C-alpha atoms as one frame of an Amber mdcrd trajectory, in Angstrom:
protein
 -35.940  10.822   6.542 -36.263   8.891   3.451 -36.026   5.310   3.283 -32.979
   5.078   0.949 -31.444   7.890   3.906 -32.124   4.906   6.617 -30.315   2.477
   4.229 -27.486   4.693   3.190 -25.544   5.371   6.476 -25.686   1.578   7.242
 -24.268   0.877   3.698 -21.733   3.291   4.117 -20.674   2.391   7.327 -20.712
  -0.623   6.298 -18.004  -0.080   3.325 -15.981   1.744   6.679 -16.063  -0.937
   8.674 -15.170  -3.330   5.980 -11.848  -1.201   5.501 -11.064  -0.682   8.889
 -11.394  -4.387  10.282  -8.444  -5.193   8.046  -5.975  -2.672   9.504  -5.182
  -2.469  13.506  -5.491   0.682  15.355  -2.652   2.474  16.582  -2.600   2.558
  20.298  -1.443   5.561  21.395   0.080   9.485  19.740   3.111   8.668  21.468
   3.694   5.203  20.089   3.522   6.650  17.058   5.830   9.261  17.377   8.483
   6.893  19.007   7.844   3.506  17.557   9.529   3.795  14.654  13.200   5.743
  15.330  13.249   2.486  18.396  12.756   0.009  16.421  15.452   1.286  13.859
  13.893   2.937  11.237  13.259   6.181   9.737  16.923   7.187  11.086  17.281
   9.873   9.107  21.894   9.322   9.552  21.168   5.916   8.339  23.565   5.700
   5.095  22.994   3.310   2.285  25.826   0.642   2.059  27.027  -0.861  -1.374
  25.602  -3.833  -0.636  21.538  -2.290  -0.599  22.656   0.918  -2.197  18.878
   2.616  -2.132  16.630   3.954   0.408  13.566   1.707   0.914  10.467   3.599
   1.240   7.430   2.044   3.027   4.007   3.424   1.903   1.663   2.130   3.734
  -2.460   1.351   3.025  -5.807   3.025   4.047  -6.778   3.063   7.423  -3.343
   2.373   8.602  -0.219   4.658   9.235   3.715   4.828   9.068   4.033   2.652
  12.496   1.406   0.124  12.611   1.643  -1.119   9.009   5.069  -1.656   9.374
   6.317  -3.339  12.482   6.930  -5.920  11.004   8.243  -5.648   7.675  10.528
  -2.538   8.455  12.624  -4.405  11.140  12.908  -7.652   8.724  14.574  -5.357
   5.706  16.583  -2.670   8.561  17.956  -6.080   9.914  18.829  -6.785   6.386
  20.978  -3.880   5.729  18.529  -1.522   4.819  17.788   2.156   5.220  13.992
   1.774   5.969  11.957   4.782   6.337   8.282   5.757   6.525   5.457   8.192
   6.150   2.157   9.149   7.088  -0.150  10.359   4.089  -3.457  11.418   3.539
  -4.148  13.280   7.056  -8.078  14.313   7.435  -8.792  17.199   9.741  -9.559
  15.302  13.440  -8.700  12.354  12.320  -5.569  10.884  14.445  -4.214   7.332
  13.294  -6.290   6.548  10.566  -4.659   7.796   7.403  -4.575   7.172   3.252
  -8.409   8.743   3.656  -7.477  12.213   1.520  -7.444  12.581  -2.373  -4.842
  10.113  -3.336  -3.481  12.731  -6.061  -2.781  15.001  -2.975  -1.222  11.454
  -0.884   1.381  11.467  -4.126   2.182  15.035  -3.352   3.202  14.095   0.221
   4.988  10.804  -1.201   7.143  13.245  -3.714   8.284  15.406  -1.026   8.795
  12.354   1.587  11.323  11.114  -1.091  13.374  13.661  -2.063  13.737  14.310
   2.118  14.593  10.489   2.208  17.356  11.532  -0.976  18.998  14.188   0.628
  19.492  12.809   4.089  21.096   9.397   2.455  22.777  11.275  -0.230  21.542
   8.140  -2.772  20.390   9.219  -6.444  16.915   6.812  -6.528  14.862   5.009
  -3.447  12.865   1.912  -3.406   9.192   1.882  -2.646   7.511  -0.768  -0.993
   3.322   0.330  -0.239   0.397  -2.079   0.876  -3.081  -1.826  -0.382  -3.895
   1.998  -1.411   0.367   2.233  -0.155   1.045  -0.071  -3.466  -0.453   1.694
  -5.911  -0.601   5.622  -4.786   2.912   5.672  -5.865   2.097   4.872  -9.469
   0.267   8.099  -9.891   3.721   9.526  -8.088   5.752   7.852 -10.992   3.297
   8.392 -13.742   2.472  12.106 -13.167   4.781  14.079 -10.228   8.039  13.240
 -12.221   8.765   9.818  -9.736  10.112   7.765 -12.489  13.678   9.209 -12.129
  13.713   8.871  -8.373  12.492   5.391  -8.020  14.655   2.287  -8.906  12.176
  -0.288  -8.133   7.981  -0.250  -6.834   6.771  -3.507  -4.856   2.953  -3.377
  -4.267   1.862  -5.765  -1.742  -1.757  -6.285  -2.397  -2.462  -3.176  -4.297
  -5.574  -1.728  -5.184  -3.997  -1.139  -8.944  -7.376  -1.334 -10.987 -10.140
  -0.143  -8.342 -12.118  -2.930  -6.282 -15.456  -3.877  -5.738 -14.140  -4.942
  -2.050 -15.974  -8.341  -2.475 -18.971  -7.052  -3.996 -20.330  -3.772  -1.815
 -19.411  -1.258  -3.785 -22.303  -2.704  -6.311 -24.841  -1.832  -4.152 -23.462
   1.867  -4.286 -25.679   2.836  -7.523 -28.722   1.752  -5.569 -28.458   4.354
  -3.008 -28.742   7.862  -4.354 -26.181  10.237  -2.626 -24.081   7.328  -1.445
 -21.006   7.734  -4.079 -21.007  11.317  -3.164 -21.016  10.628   0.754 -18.088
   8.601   0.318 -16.085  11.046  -1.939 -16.768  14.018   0.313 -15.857  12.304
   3.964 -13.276   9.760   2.506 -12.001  10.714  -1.216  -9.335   8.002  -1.095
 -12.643   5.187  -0.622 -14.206   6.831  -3.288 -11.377   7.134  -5.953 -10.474
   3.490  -5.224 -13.746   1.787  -6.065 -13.524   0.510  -9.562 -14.737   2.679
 -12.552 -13.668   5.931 -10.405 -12.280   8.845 -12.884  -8.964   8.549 -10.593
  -8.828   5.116 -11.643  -9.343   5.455 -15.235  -6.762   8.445 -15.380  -4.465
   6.408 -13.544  -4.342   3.570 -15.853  -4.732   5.604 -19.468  -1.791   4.612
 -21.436  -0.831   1.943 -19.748  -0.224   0.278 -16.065   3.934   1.180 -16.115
   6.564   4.088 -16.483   9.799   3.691 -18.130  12.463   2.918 -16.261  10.994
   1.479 -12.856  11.285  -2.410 -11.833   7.660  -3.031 -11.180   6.855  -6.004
  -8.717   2.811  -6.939  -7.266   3.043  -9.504  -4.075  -0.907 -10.652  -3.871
  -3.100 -13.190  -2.005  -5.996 -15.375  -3.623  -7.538 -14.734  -0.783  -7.698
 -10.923  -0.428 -11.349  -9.629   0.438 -10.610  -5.753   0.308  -8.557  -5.622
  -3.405 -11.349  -7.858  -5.321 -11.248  -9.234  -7.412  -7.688 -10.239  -6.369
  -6.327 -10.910 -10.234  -7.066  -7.109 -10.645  -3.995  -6.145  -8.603  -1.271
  -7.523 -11.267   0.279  -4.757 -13.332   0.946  -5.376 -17.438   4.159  -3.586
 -19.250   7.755  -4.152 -19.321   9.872  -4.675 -16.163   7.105  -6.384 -14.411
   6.860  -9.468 -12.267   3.401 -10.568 -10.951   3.369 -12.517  -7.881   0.274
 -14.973  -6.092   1.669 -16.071  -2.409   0.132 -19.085  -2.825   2.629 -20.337
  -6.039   5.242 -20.102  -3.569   3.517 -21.586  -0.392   0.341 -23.197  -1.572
  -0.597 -23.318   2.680  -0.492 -19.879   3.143  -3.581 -18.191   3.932  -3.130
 -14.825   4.996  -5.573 -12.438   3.616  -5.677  -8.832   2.558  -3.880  -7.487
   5.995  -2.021 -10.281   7.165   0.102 -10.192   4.120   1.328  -6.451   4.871
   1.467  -6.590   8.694   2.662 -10.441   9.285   3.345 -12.423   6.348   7.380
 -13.771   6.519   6.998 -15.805   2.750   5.605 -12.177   1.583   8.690 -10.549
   2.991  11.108 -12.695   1.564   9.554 -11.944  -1.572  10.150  -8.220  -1.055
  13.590  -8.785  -0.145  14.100 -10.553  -3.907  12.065  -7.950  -5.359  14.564
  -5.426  -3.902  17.713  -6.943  -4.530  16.932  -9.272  -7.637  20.737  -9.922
  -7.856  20.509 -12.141  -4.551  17.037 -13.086  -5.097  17.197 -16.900  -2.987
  13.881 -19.002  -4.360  10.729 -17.944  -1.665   9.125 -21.146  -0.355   7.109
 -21.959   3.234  10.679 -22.316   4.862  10.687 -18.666   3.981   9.067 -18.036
   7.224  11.928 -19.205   9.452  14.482 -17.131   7.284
């Protein structure tokens, strides 16, 4: 074997690793088929009330799926009055629990069809989409290019990988290891497309970050080590409201998963971000609300 071989499958694992500390494992197929309808969401007779008229959509990131990412930010907005549902995305063949790993342009296929089953079993004209990580910024490509825009009202990204990351510096040692870029794209072509510079990226941000017509709103963490560098994830265009945790609870230290999976002040924020009307201002004390 050569010696850039001997390096390369450390690297790479390496860049795996990296992704999949950040994201707990599921524990078991049946937890994930049952987690979800028990806690109360993805209740399919669940209709919209006039008070939180829309859908809410959760979308979650890479490594994760539609029950782990969410237990406990779907229970927070279904205890709110919300129709909360969610999906898995970006299956590979034999691999259970560990999703968001296929070609994201394929993910947004799965996301268009997940919505317009969410639409017809509410009966409501437009849903809400709330992702984390690869979950806040695979929808773009949904709005931008699948004909999304007049289905969504509003898009919250909580830490999104929105221009490609260098996930605190590894993917700069990719160039020094011939066959390494292509290793990643053919196992794991959502790692691949997300690294900055990728040809997804660049198509995804041609023209601009927004669409017409959707309520844009980024959650993010100064200190995120996955979605680096972490000023990266703010969108710019009209309808748009940039957010850094740490301007609205300068003590709060969750990182790139923690905000997702745990982070109270972060949900708070989503809640605003979905119902702007009632926004109520997002401080530490948010956690106890």
């Amino acid at each position: 074997m050569l010696p850039w071989k001997r390096v390369l499958r450390p690297l790479a694992a390496l860049l795996l690793t990296a992704a999949v500390a950040v994201v707990p494992a599921a524990t078991t197929a049946q937890a994930a088929e049952t987690a979800a309808p028990s806690s109360g969401w993805n209740n399919y007779s669940c209709k919209p009330s006039a008070a939180h008229p829309r859908p809410v959509v959760l979308v979650h990131g890479t490594f994760a799926n539609s029950v782990d990412n969410w237990l406990g930010l779907a229970p927070y907005l279904k205890d709110r009055g919300y129709c909360v549902f969610s999906l898995d995305y970006g299956q590979l063949p034999g691999v259970p629990f560990f999703h968001a790993l296929g070609p994201i342009d394929k993910s947004a296929e799965q996301l268009s069809a997940y919505v317009d089953k969410v639409l017809t079993a509410t009966g409501a004209a437009k849903a809400d989409l709330v992702g984390h990580s690869q979950g806040g910024m695979m929808p773009r490509y949904y709005l931008k290019f699948l004909g999304g825009a007049g289905k969504v009202n509003a898009l919250v990204g909580i830490a999104p990988n929105n221009h490609g990351t260098t996930l605190s510096g590894l993917t700069n040692l990719l160039p020094y290891f011939p066959g390494a870029e292509d290793l990643l794209s053919a196992a794991t072509p959502a790692l691949a497309q997300q690294v900055v510079g990728s040809d997804f990226m660049t198509k995804l941000n041609a023209g601009g970050d927004t669409v017409p017509g959707v309520r844009y709103t980024v959650i993010a963490t100064k200190y995120d080590e996955v979605v680096t560098p972490w000023r990266t994830q703010f969108l710019t265009g009209p309808d748009v409201k940039n957010v850094l945790i740490q301007d609205l609870c300068a003590v709060d230290i969750s990182e790139h998963a923690l905000i997702g999976i745990t982070d109270r002040i972060a949900f708070h924020e989503v809640a605003n971000a979905l119902d702007p009307a009632h926004a109520r201002p997002t401080t530490c004390a948010s956690v106890f609300s």
